[in-house]
Amino acid sequence: MWRAGLKLGAAGLGGGAAAAAAAGASWEDAPRALKLCGLLPLRLLRDSCTAACIAFDYQYSCWGVEQGSDDWTRIRHAVHLRSAHRLQDLCFRNGGIYIKLGQHLAQLDYVVPEEYVQTMRQSMLKRCPVSSYDQVRRVFIKELGQPPEDVFADFNPVPLASASLAQVHAARTHDGCKVAVKVQHTHLTDTAAVDIATVDFIVSFLHRCFPSFDYRWLVEEVRESSPKELNFLHEARNSEKCVDNFKRLSPHIAESIYAPKVYWNLSTPRLLTMEFMEAAEVTDVKAIKKHGLQPHDVSKLVSKAFAEMMFKHGFVHCDPHAANLMVRPLPKPVSWWSSFFKRRKPQLILLDHGLYKELDFDTRTSYAALWKGLVFADEKAIRENSINLGAGEDLYVLFAGVLTMRPWRRVIDPSVDHLALRPSHDDRSELQMYAAQYFPQISELLRRLPRVILLMLKTNDCLRALNHDLVEGSPLESFLIIGRVSSEAVLDAKRMINGSKISSCFSINLEHIFLEARLLAMKLAIWLLLLRNSLPIRWEQ
């Protein structure tokens, strides 16, 4: 294995040099090219050493230990943890695209080992790099021809927040409007292509050494999405399209969804100037209550918004972690007596529109029909639509488990709360056991599924984490919302396919009536379940 590690280091340097040479053909800035030539060997050496250490650790730590035994489980856990910390350190040392890759891993519960998920989740959203004010000024001068103190009447040099690709500053325009200015970290444009090529090489090499380790799809996703995320004008267009979709396709909740106004005359591919939002972070329960809102209502709105995007719009915000969602009271004037007797309605503010995915009609319809089957515990529909999406006859049970985070016996349980109740310790242990035992099958499932569905998995995991922070579990109403919106999307698809045939219209309308009756029955059952759980006296049998 040490020979493989040496080969990895040598091939990494050679592959990276080739990538750098290819990139250099288009470089017009000689100082920048020289700087990259100085940085690349160090970055490549870090990559190669980290990958070799991880490979060596996995290969020999469990040598001679019976697979599945208590010792094997304990040692395997330790290896996962050590490797996760090594990968975390590498991401922070290299920054940029590497941190973005770590953030992807942080949202893939039970798709990658839990040790990686927890390690990345605890750090990747909180310890992002910060560009100096001199670097920010250089970006402004290059993009707008003036430093920020000339572009704006007031510009705060201390960033409000920093993420993997950019940081945000508060400013005020010359006409007095408060704005948020997103400034890209200076090194990203230079190193992104080379970093992706290097990561691709490392992951491909590890796959050759360990065939069950196949995360090449994740590199492909970063390769495809990074150029779009690095172009802030693309992000601005996404934000406007998202809001327009709600107005056209989901008018019943359009006023409850908002994206900050874009100042196009002060925006470029590396600078984005937006309306400043006075709002609470979506998981800040204390701030939400201070605004007169209820976390439960916020949770329901988040579920509605993303269900509409996934099942009806086919244009989905795929990075809905807590830092990218804010909430405020719906800015609609109400009389004092109505506000006294009724809770204020929340408005969801969507930020960071760089990562969106479009689902074509067939994929969107199959995905909606799959979730309808999951909510209503319809085994036949789950199987058929999982196969339609590429899971295959042999892995549809695993696919259902990854989507719902529930064991198969719970997925097909006809009880109304089969998906919504917080998983018990036994359920979580069972899922963790599946993740370890069926790691090759999970890798094969990820290889088969369309990449757009892999991003839906990530989005589901983000939303699940938000719900947990807001209401300490998966609220029953969230799955009722998913069931309603996915079912409506399936009916809309049938209307589109069958046109205006009288027989088809009658059949679809009848199906809609049955759907409403079924949803009403589920709502009543949920209400009774909540009432029973709230009773102070529990009867023991």
PDB file of C-alpha atoms in Angstrom, residues 52-291:
ATOM      1  CA  ALA A  52      -2.512   8.200   0.739  1.00  0.00           C
ATOM      2  CA  CYS A  53      -2.891   8.407   4.545  1.00  0.00           C
ATOM      3  CA  ILE A  54      -6.637   7.752   4.328  1.00  0.00           C
ATOM      4  CA  ALA A  55      -6.163   4.841   1.938  1.00  0.00           C
ATOM      5  CA  PHE A  56      -3.428   3.314   4.094  1.00  0.00           C
ATOM      6  CA  ASP A  57      -5.519   3.727   7.272  1.00  0.00           C
ATOM      7  CA  TYR A  58      -8.547   1.971   5.763  1.00  0.00           C
ATOM      8  CA  GLN A  59      -6.451  -0.803   4.257  1.00  0.00           C
ATOM      9  CA  TYR A  60      -4.531  -1.821   7.368  1.00  0.00           C
ATOM     10  CA  SER A  61      -6.434  -0.729  10.492  1.00  0.00           C
ATOM     11  CA  CYS A  62      -8.912  -3.605  10.230  1.00  0.00           C
ATOM     12  CA  TRP A  63      -6.360  -6.112   8.940  1.00  0.00           C
ATOM     13  CA  GLY A  64      -7.061  -9.531  10.466  1.00  0.00           C
ATOM     14  CA  VAL A  65     -10.160  -8.350  12.391  1.00  0.00           C
ATOM     15  CA  GLU A  66     -13.371 -10.262  11.704  1.00  0.00           C
ATOM     16  CA  GLN A  67     -15.746  -8.083   9.704  1.00  0.00           C
ATOM     17  CA  GLY A  68     -18.925  -7.266  11.627  1.00  0.00           C
ATOM     18  CA  SER A  69     -17.442  -8.032  15.037  1.00  0.00           C
ATOM     19  CA  ASP A  70     -17.487  -5.519  17.898  1.00  0.00           C
ATOM     20  CA  ASP A  71     -13.757  -4.867  17.466  1.00  0.00           C
ATOM     21  CA  TRP A  72     -14.222  -4.312  13.727  1.00  0.00           C
ATOM     22  CA  THR A  73     -17.059  -1.827  14.354  1.00  0.00           C
ATOM     23  CA  ARG A  74     -15.022   0.074  16.949  1.00  0.00           C
ATOM     24  CA  ILE A  75     -11.919   0.218  14.747  1.00  0.00           C
ATOM     25  CA  ARG A  76     -13.937   1.181  11.682  1.00  0.00           C
ATOM     26  CA  HIS A  77     -15.549   4.054  13.586  1.00  0.00           C
ATOM     27  CA  ALA A  78     -12.101   5.305  14.657  1.00  0.00           C
ATOM     28  CA  VAL A  79     -10.813   5.120  11.065  1.00  0.00           C
ATOM     29  CA  HIS A  80     -13.838   7.028   9.744  1.00  0.00           C
ATOM     30  CA  LEU A  81     -13.293   9.718  12.386  1.00  0.00           C
ATOM     31  CA  ARG A  82      -9.557  10.068  11.741  1.00  0.00           C
ATOM     32  CA  SER A  83     -10.108  10.204   7.998  1.00  0.00           C
ATOM     33  CA  ALA A  84     -12.891  12.764   8.344  1.00  0.00           C
ATOM     34  CA  HIS A  85     -10.596  15.051  10.361  1.00  0.00           C
ATOM     35  CA  ARG A  86      -7.818  14.631   7.803  1.00  0.00           C
ATOM     36  CA  LEU A  87     -10.230  15.570   5.022  1.00  0.00           C
ATOM     37  CA  GLN A  88     -11.540  18.505   7.067  1.00  0.00           C
ATOM     38  CA  ASP A  89      -8.013  19.838   7.571  1.00  0.00           C
ATOM     39  CA  LEU A  90      -7.312  19.508   3.857  1.00  0.00           C
ATOM     40  CA  CYS A  91     -10.474  21.442   2.971  1.00  0.00           C
ATOM     41  CA  PHE A  92      -9.567  24.319   5.286  1.00  0.00           C
ATOM     42  CA  ARG A  93      -5.953  24.452   4.139  1.00  0.00           C
ATOM     43  CA  ASN A  94      -6.865  24.605   0.444  1.00  0.00           C
ATOM     44  CA  GLY A  95     -10.135  26.556   0.861  1.00  0.00           C
ATOM     45  CA  GLY A  96     -12.576  27.547  -1.884  1.00  0.00           C
ATOM     46  CA  ILE A  97     -13.817  24.583  -3.903  1.00  0.00           C
ATOM     47  CA  TYR A  98     -12.569  22.181  -1.227  1.00  0.00           C
ATOM     48  CA  ILE A  99     -14.812  23.786   1.392  1.00  0.00           C
ATOM     49  CA  LYS A 100     -17.725  23.582  -1.049  1.00  0.00           C
ATOM     50  CA  LEU A 101     -17.019  19.865  -1.447  1.00  0.00           C
ATOM     51  CA  GLY A 102     -16.937  19.470   2.342  1.00  0.00           C
ATOM     52  CA  GLN A 103     -20.294  21.243   2.595  1.00  0.00           C
ATOM     53  CA  HIS A 104     -21.763  18.781   0.094  1.00  0.00           C
ATOM     54  CA  LEU A 105     -20.541  15.883   2.229  1.00  0.00           C
ATOM     55  CA  ALA A 106     -22.015  17.502   5.354  1.00  0.00           C
ATOM     56  CA  GLN A 107     -25.515  17.206   3.888  1.00  0.00           C
ATOM     57  CA  LEU A 108     -25.357  13.555   2.763  1.00  0.00           C
ATOM     58  CA  ASP A 109     -26.713  11.744   5.821  1.00  0.00           C
ATOM     59  CA  TYR A 110     -26.363   7.967   5.532  1.00  0.00           C
ATOM     60  CA  VAL A 111     -24.934   8.390   2.039  1.00  0.00           C
ATOM     61  CA  VAL A 112     -21.435   8.815   3.432  1.00  0.00           C
ATOM     62  CA  PRO A 113     -20.388   7.486   6.855  1.00  0.00           C
ATOM     63  CA  GLU A 114     -21.908   9.429   9.745  1.00  0.00           C
ATOM     64  CA  GLU A 115     -18.476  10.398  11.086  1.00  0.00           C
ATOM     65  CA  TYR A 116     -17.799  12.402   7.918  1.00  0.00           C
ATOM     66  CA  VAL A 117     -21.239  14.047   7.987  1.00  0.00           C
ATOM     67  CA  GLN A 118     -20.971  15.162  11.612  1.00  0.00           C
ATOM     68  CA  THR A 119     -17.355  16.350  11.316  1.00  0.00           C
ATOM     69  CA  MET A 120     -18.076  18.417   8.213  1.00  0.00           C
ATOM     70  CA  ARG A 121     -21.400  19.727   9.504  1.00  0.00           C
ATOM     71  CA  GLN A 122     -19.846  21.046  12.718  1.00  0.00           C
ATOM     72  CA  SER A 123     -17.250  23.108  10.890  1.00  0.00           C
ATOM     73  CA  MET A 124     -17.831  23.742   7.193  1.00  0.00           C
ATOM     74  CA  LEU A 125     -20.580  26.331   7.614  1.00  0.00           C
ATOM     75  CA  LYS A 126     -18.843  28.194  10.461  1.00  0.00           C
ATOM     76  CA  ARG A 127     -15.131  28.380   9.656  1.00  0.00           C
ATOM     77  CA  CYS A 128     -15.064  29.734   6.123  1.00  0.00           C
ATOM     78  CA  PRO A 129     -12.161  31.923   4.929  1.00  0.00           C
ATOM     79  CA  VAL A 130     -12.333  35.723   5.170  1.00  0.00           C
ATOM     80  CA  SER A 131     -10.809  38.016   2.549  1.00  0.00           C
ATOM     81  CA  SER A 132      -8.976  41.107   3.764  1.00  0.00           C
ATOM     82  CA  TYR A 133     -10.300  44.573   2.983  1.00  0.00           C
ATOM     83  CA  ASP A 134      -7.405  45.113   0.569  1.00  0.00           C
ATOM     84  CA  GLN A 135      -8.515  42.029  -1.348  1.00  0.00           C
ATOM     85  CA  VAL A 136     -12.118  43.306  -1.365  1.00  0.00           C
ATOM     86  CA  ARG A 137     -10.933  46.669  -2.730  1.00  0.00           C
ATOM     87  CA  ARG A 138      -9.020  44.920  -5.520  1.00  0.00           C
ATOM     88  CA  VAL A 139     -12.162  43.058  -6.562  1.00  0.00           C
ATOM     89  CA  PHE A 140     -14.147  46.304  -6.657  1.00  0.00           C
ATOM     90  CA  ILE A 141     -11.511  48.140  -8.685  1.00  0.00           C
ATOM     91  CA  LYS A 142     -11.259  45.282 -11.172  1.00  0.00           C
ATOM     92  CA  GLU A 143     -15.036  44.830 -11.512  1.00  0.00           C
ATOM     93  CA  LEU A 144     -16.399  48.393 -11.217  1.00  0.00           C
ATOM     94  CA  GLY A 145     -13.306  50.514 -11.718  1.00  0.00           C
ATOM     95  CA  GLN A 146     -13.619  52.148  -8.292  1.00  0.00           C
ATOM     96  CA  PRO A 147     -12.981  51.167  -4.668  1.00  0.00           C
ATOM     97  CA  PRO A 148     -16.018  50.440  -2.475  1.00  0.00           C
ATOM     98  CA  GLU A 149     -15.737  53.756  -0.582  1.00  0.00           C
ATOM     99  CA  ASP A 150     -16.345  55.583  -3.901  1.00  0.00           C
ATOM    100  CA  VAL A 151     -19.049  53.236  -5.191  1.00  0.00           C
ATOM    101  CA  PHE A 152     -21.100  53.539  -1.980  1.00  0.00           C
ATOM    102  CA  ALA A 153     -21.844  56.384   0.389  1.00  0.00           C
ATOM    103  CA  ASP A 154     -20.949  54.045   3.249  1.00  0.00           C
ATOM    104  CA  PHE A 155     -19.276  50.617   3.165  1.00  0.00           C
ATOM    105  CA  ASN A 156     -18.511  48.514   6.239  1.00  0.00           C
ATOM    106  CA  PRO A 157     -15.069  46.900   5.756  1.00  0.00           C
ATOM    107  CA  VAL A 158     -15.908  44.207   8.337  1.00  0.00           C
ATOM    108  CA  PRO A 159     -17.931  41.413   6.659  1.00  0.00           C
ATOM    109  CA  LEU A 160     -21.306  40.425   8.090  1.00  0.00           C
ATOM    110  CA  ALA A 161     -20.675  36.796   7.136  1.00  0.00           C
ATOM    111  CA  SER A 162     -18.298  34.694   5.092  1.00  0.00           C
ATOM    112  CA  ALA A 163     -18.987  31.546   3.074  1.00  0.00           C
ATOM    113  CA  SER A 164     -16.881  29.201   0.975  1.00  0.00           C
ATOM    114  CA  LEU A 165     -17.050  31.312  -2.191  1.00  0.00           C
ATOM    115  CA  ALA A 166     -17.699  34.859  -0.980  1.00  0.00           C
ATOM    116  CA  GLN A 167     -18.342  37.171   1.948  1.00  0.00           C
ATOM    117  CA  VAL A 168     -21.069  39.767   2.534  1.00  0.00           C
ATOM    118  CA  HIS A 169     -20.628  43.408   3.563  1.00  0.00           C
ATOM    119  CA  ALA A 170     -23.231  45.964   4.619  1.00  0.00           C
ATOM    120  CA  ALA A 171     -23.276  49.218   2.641  1.00  0.00           C
ATOM    121  CA  ARG A 172     -25.459  52.209   1.826  1.00  0.00           C
ATOM    122  CA  THR A 173     -26.002  53.608  -1.659  1.00  0.00           C
ATOM    123  CA  HIS A 174     -25.711  57.298  -2.454  1.00  0.00           C
ATOM    124  CA  ASP A 175     -29.515  57.571  -2.492  1.00  0.00           C
ATOM    125  CA  GLY A 176     -29.701  56.187   1.058  1.00  0.00           C
ATOM    126  CA  CYS A 177     -30.715  52.535   0.465  1.00  0.00           C
ATOM    127  CA  LYS A 178     -29.136  49.944   2.750  1.00  0.00           C
ATOM    128  CA  VAL A 179     -27.725  47.049   0.750  1.00  0.00           C
ATOM    129  CA  ALA A 180     -25.817  43.783   1.196  1.00  0.00           C
ATOM    130  CA  VAL A 181     -22.792  43.368  -1.072  1.00  0.00           C
ATOM    131  CA  LYS A 182     -21.543  39.870  -1.833  1.00  0.00           C
ATOM    132  CA  VAL A 183     -17.841  39.886  -2.780  1.00  0.00           C
ATOM    133  CA  GLN A 184     -16.153  36.805  -4.223  1.00  0.00           C
ATOM    134  CA  HIS A 185     -12.951  35.588  -2.572  1.00  0.00           C
ATOM    135  CA  THR A 186     -10.085  36.693  -4.816  1.00  0.00           C
ATOM    136  CA  HIS A 187      -8.300  33.376  -5.370  1.00  0.00           C
ATOM    137  CA  LEU A 188     -11.285  31.322  -6.524  1.00  0.00           C
ATOM    138  CA  THR A 189     -11.364  32.259 -10.188  1.00  0.00           C
ATOM    139  CA  ASP A 190      -7.689  31.374 -10.477  1.00  0.00           C
ATOM    140  CA  THR A 191      -7.635  28.031  -8.692  1.00  0.00           C
ATOM    141  CA  ALA A 192     -11.143  26.568  -9.170  1.00  0.00           C
ATOM    142  CA  ALA A 193     -10.482  24.658 -12.405  1.00  0.00           C
ATOM    143  CA  VAL A 194      -7.168  23.234 -11.169  1.00  0.00           C
ATOM    144  CA  ASP A 195      -8.653  22.296  -7.778  1.00  0.00           C
ATOM    145  CA  ILE A 196     -11.506  20.394  -9.415  1.00  0.00           C
ATOM    146  CA  ALA A 197      -9.095  18.542 -11.722  1.00  0.00           C
ATOM    147  CA  THR A 198      -6.934  17.599  -8.743  1.00  0.00           C
ATOM    148  CA  VAL A 199      -9.861  16.391  -6.629  1.00  0.00           C
ATOM    149  CA  ASP A 200     -11.130  14.412  -9.624  1.00  0.00           C
ATOM    150  CA  PHE A 201      -7.775  12.648  -9.885  1.00  0.00           C
ATOM    151  CA  ILE A 202      -7.659  11.815  -6.163  1.00  0.00           C
ATOM    152  CA  VAL A 203     -11.213  10.434  -6.061  1.00  0.00           C
ATOM    153  CA  SER A 204     -10.676   8.418  -9.257  1.00  0.00           C
ATOM    154  CA  PHE A 205      -7.461   6.945  -7.848  1.00  0.00           C
ATOM    155  CA  LEU A 206      -9.177   5.944  -4.591  1.00  0.00           C
ATOM    156  CA  HIS A 207     -11.952   4.323  -6.627  1.00  0.00           C
ATOM    157  CA  ARG A 208      -9.355   2.251  -8.469  1.00  0.00           C
ATOM    158  CA  CYS A 209      -7.813   1.171  -5.153  1.00  0.00           C
ATOM    159  CA  PHE A 210     -11.195   0.559  -3.477  1.00  0.00           C
ATOM    160  CA  PRO A 211     -13.920  -0.139  -6.077  1.00  0.00           C
ATOM    161  CA  SER A 212     -16.679   0.303  -3.481  1.00  0.00           C
ATOM    162  CA  PHE A 213     -15.506   3.892  -2.934  1.00  0.00           C
ATOM    163  CA  ASP A 214     -17.144   5.659  -5.859  1.00  0.00           C
ATOM    164  CA  TYR A 215     -17.849   9.339  -5.285  1.00  0.00           C
ATOM    165  CA  ARG A 216     -16.899  10.456  -8.774  1.00  0.00           C
ATOM    166  CA  TRP A 217     -20.473  11.718  -9.163  1.00  0.00           C
ATOM    167  CA  LEU A 218     -19.815  14.273  -6.401  1.00  0.00           C
ATOM    168  CA  VAL A 219     -16.781  15.634  -8.259  1.00  0.00           C
ATOM    169  CA  GLU A 220     -18.804  15.815 -11.478  1.00  0.00           C
ATOM    170  CA  GLU A 221     -21.497  17.754  -9.654  1.00  0.00           C
ATOM    171  CA  VAL A 222     -18.976  20.251  -8.258  1.00  0.00           C
ATOM    172  CA  ARG A 223     -17.354  20.531 -11.702  1.00  0.00           C
ATOM    173  CA  GLU A 224     -20.715  21.373 -13.288  1.00  0.00           C
ATOM    174  CA  SER A 225     -22.082  23.676 -10.595  1.00  0.00           C
ATOM    175  CA  SER A 226     -18.948  25.637  -9.639  1.00  0.00           C
ATOM    176  CA  PRO A 227     -18.729  27.862 -12.767  1.00  0.00           C
ATOM    177  CA  LYS A 228     -22.371  28.825 -12.260  1.00  0.00           C
ATOM    178  CA  GLU A 229     -21.920  29.516  -8.555  1.00  0.00           C
ATOM    179  CA  LEU A 230     -18.858  31.634  -9.324  1.00  0.00           C
ATOM    180  CA  ASN A 231     -20.920  33.828 -11.665  1.00  0.00           C
ATOM    181  CA  PHE A 232     -23.038  36.055  -9.440  1.00  0.00           C
ATOM    182  CA  LEU A 233     -25.089  37.349 -12.388  1.00  0.00           C
ATOM    183  CA  HIS A 234     -26.252  33.769 -12.893  1.00  0.00           C
ATOM    184  CA  GLU A 235     -27.238  33.700  -9.216  1.00  0.00           C
ATOM    185  CA  ALA A 236     -29.167  36.968  -9.613  1.00  0.00           C
ATOM    186  CA  ARG A 237     -31.109  35.595 -12.584  1.00  0.00           C
ATOM    187  CA  ASN A 238     -31.940  32.460 -10.601  1.00  0.00           C
ATOM    188  CA  SER A 239     -33.379  34.540  -7.756  1.00  0.00           C
ATOM    189  CA  GLU A 240     -35.710  36.425 -10.094  1.00  0.00           C
ATOM    190  CA  LYS A 241     -36.782  33.240 -11.876  1.00  0.00           C
ATOM    191  CA  CYS A 242     -37.554  31.546  -8.556  1.00  0.00           C
ATOM    192  CA  VAL A 243     -39.835  34.376  -7.399  1.00  0.00           C
ATOM    193  CA  ASP A 244     -41.508  34.520 -10.822  1.00  0.00           C
ATOM    194  CA  ASN A 245     -42.209  30.763 -10.656  1.00  0.00           C
ATOM    195  CA  PHE A 246     -44.067  31.209  -7.384  1.00  0.00           C
ATOM    196  CA  LYS A 247     -46.142  34.035  -8.854  1.00  0.00           C
ATOM    197  CA  ARG A 248     -47.059  32.001 -11.941  1.00  0.00           C
ATOM    198  CA  LEU A 249     -47.277  28.441 -10.654  1.00  0.00           C
ATOM    199  CA  SER A 250     -47.935  28.768  -6.910  1.00  0.00           C
ATOM    200  CA  PRO A 251     -49.877  32.036  -6.461  1.00  0.00           C
ATOM    201  CA  HIS A 252     -51.502  30.785  -3.230  1.00  0.00           C
ATOM    202  CA  ILE A 253     -48.174  31.146  -1.356  1.00  0.00           C
ATOM    203  CA  ALA A 254     -46.344  33.611  -3.625  1.00  0.00           C
ATOM    204  CA  GLU A 255     -46.622  36.509  -1.169  1.00  0.00           C
ATOM    205  CA  SER A 256     -44.992  34.334   1.516  1.00  0.00           C
ATOM    206  CA  ILE A 257     -41.825  33.787  -0.570  1.00  0.00           C
ATOM    207  CA  TYR A 258     -39.300  36.545  -1.149  1.00  0.00           C
ATOM    208  CA  ALA A 259     -35.832  37.072  -2.613  1.00  0.00           C
ATOM    209  CA  PRO A 260     -33.845  40.274  -2.093  1.00  0.00           C
ATOM    210  CA  LYS A 261     -34.022  42.843  -4.884  1.00  0.00           C
ATOM    211  CA  VAL A 262     -30.908  42.875  -7.098  1.00  0.00           C
ATOM    212  CA  TYR A 263     -29.131  46.156  -7.926  1.00  0.00           C
ATOM    213  CA  TRP A 264     -28.066  45.238 -11.437  1.00  0.00           C
ATOM    214  CA  ASN A 265     -26.037  48.425 -12.034  1.00  0.00           C
ATOM    215  CA  LEU A 266     -23.858  47.539  -9.021  1.00  0.00           C
ATOM    216  CA  SER A 267     -23.491  43.824  -9.812  1.00  0.00           C
ATOM    217  CA  THR A 268     -20.961  41.870 -11.890  1.00  0.00           C
ATOM    218  CA  PRO A 269     -19.946  38.198 -12.090  1.00  0.00           C
ATOM    219  CA  ARG A 270     -17.818  38.673  -8.922  1.00  0.00           C
ATOM    220  CA  LEU A 271     -19.908  41.307  -7.095  1.00  0.00           C
ATOM    221  CA  LEU A 272     -23.584  41.089  -6.191  1.00  0.00           C
ATOM    222  CA  THR A 273     -25.431  44.011  -4.611  1.00  0.00           C
ATOM    223  CA  MET A 274     -28.791  43.167  -3.065  1.00  0.00           C
ATOM    224  CA  GLU A 275     -31.447  44.646  -0.853  1.00  0.00           C
ATOM    225  CA  PHE A 276     -30.457  44.346   2.811  1.00  0.00           C
ATOM    226  CA  MET A 277     -32.823  42.066   4.720  1.00  0.00           C
ATOM    227  CA  GLU A 278     -33.803  42.742   8.335  1.00  0.00           C
ATOM    228  CA  ALA A 279     -34.873  39.218   9.237  1.00  0.00           C
ATOM    229  CA  ALA A 280     -34.090  36.251  11.471  1.00  0.00           C
ATOM    230  CA  GLU A 281     -32.124  33.188  10.457  1.00  0.00           C
ATOM    231  CA  VAL A 282     -34.614  30.423   9.807  1.00  0.00           C
ATOM    232  CA  THR A 283     -33.427  28.251  12.722  1.00  0.00           C
ATOM    233  CA  ASP A 284     -33.063  31.078  15.266  1.00  0.00           C
ATOM    234  CA  VAL A 285     -36.097  30.129  17.340  1.00  0.00           C
ATOM    235  CA  LYS A 286     -35.673  32.967  19.859  1.00  0.00           C
ATOM    236  CA  ALA A 287     -35.504  35.620  17.139  1.00  0.00           C
ATOM    237  CA  ILE A 288     -38.464  34.069  15.334  1.00  0.00           C
ATOM    238  CA  LYS A 289     -40.613  34.251  18.456  1.00  0.00           C
ATOM    239  CA  LYS A 290     -39.394  37.795  19.103  1.00  0.00           C
ATOM    240  CA  HIS A 291     -40.842  38.729  15.694  1.00  0.00           C
TER     241      HIS A 291
END
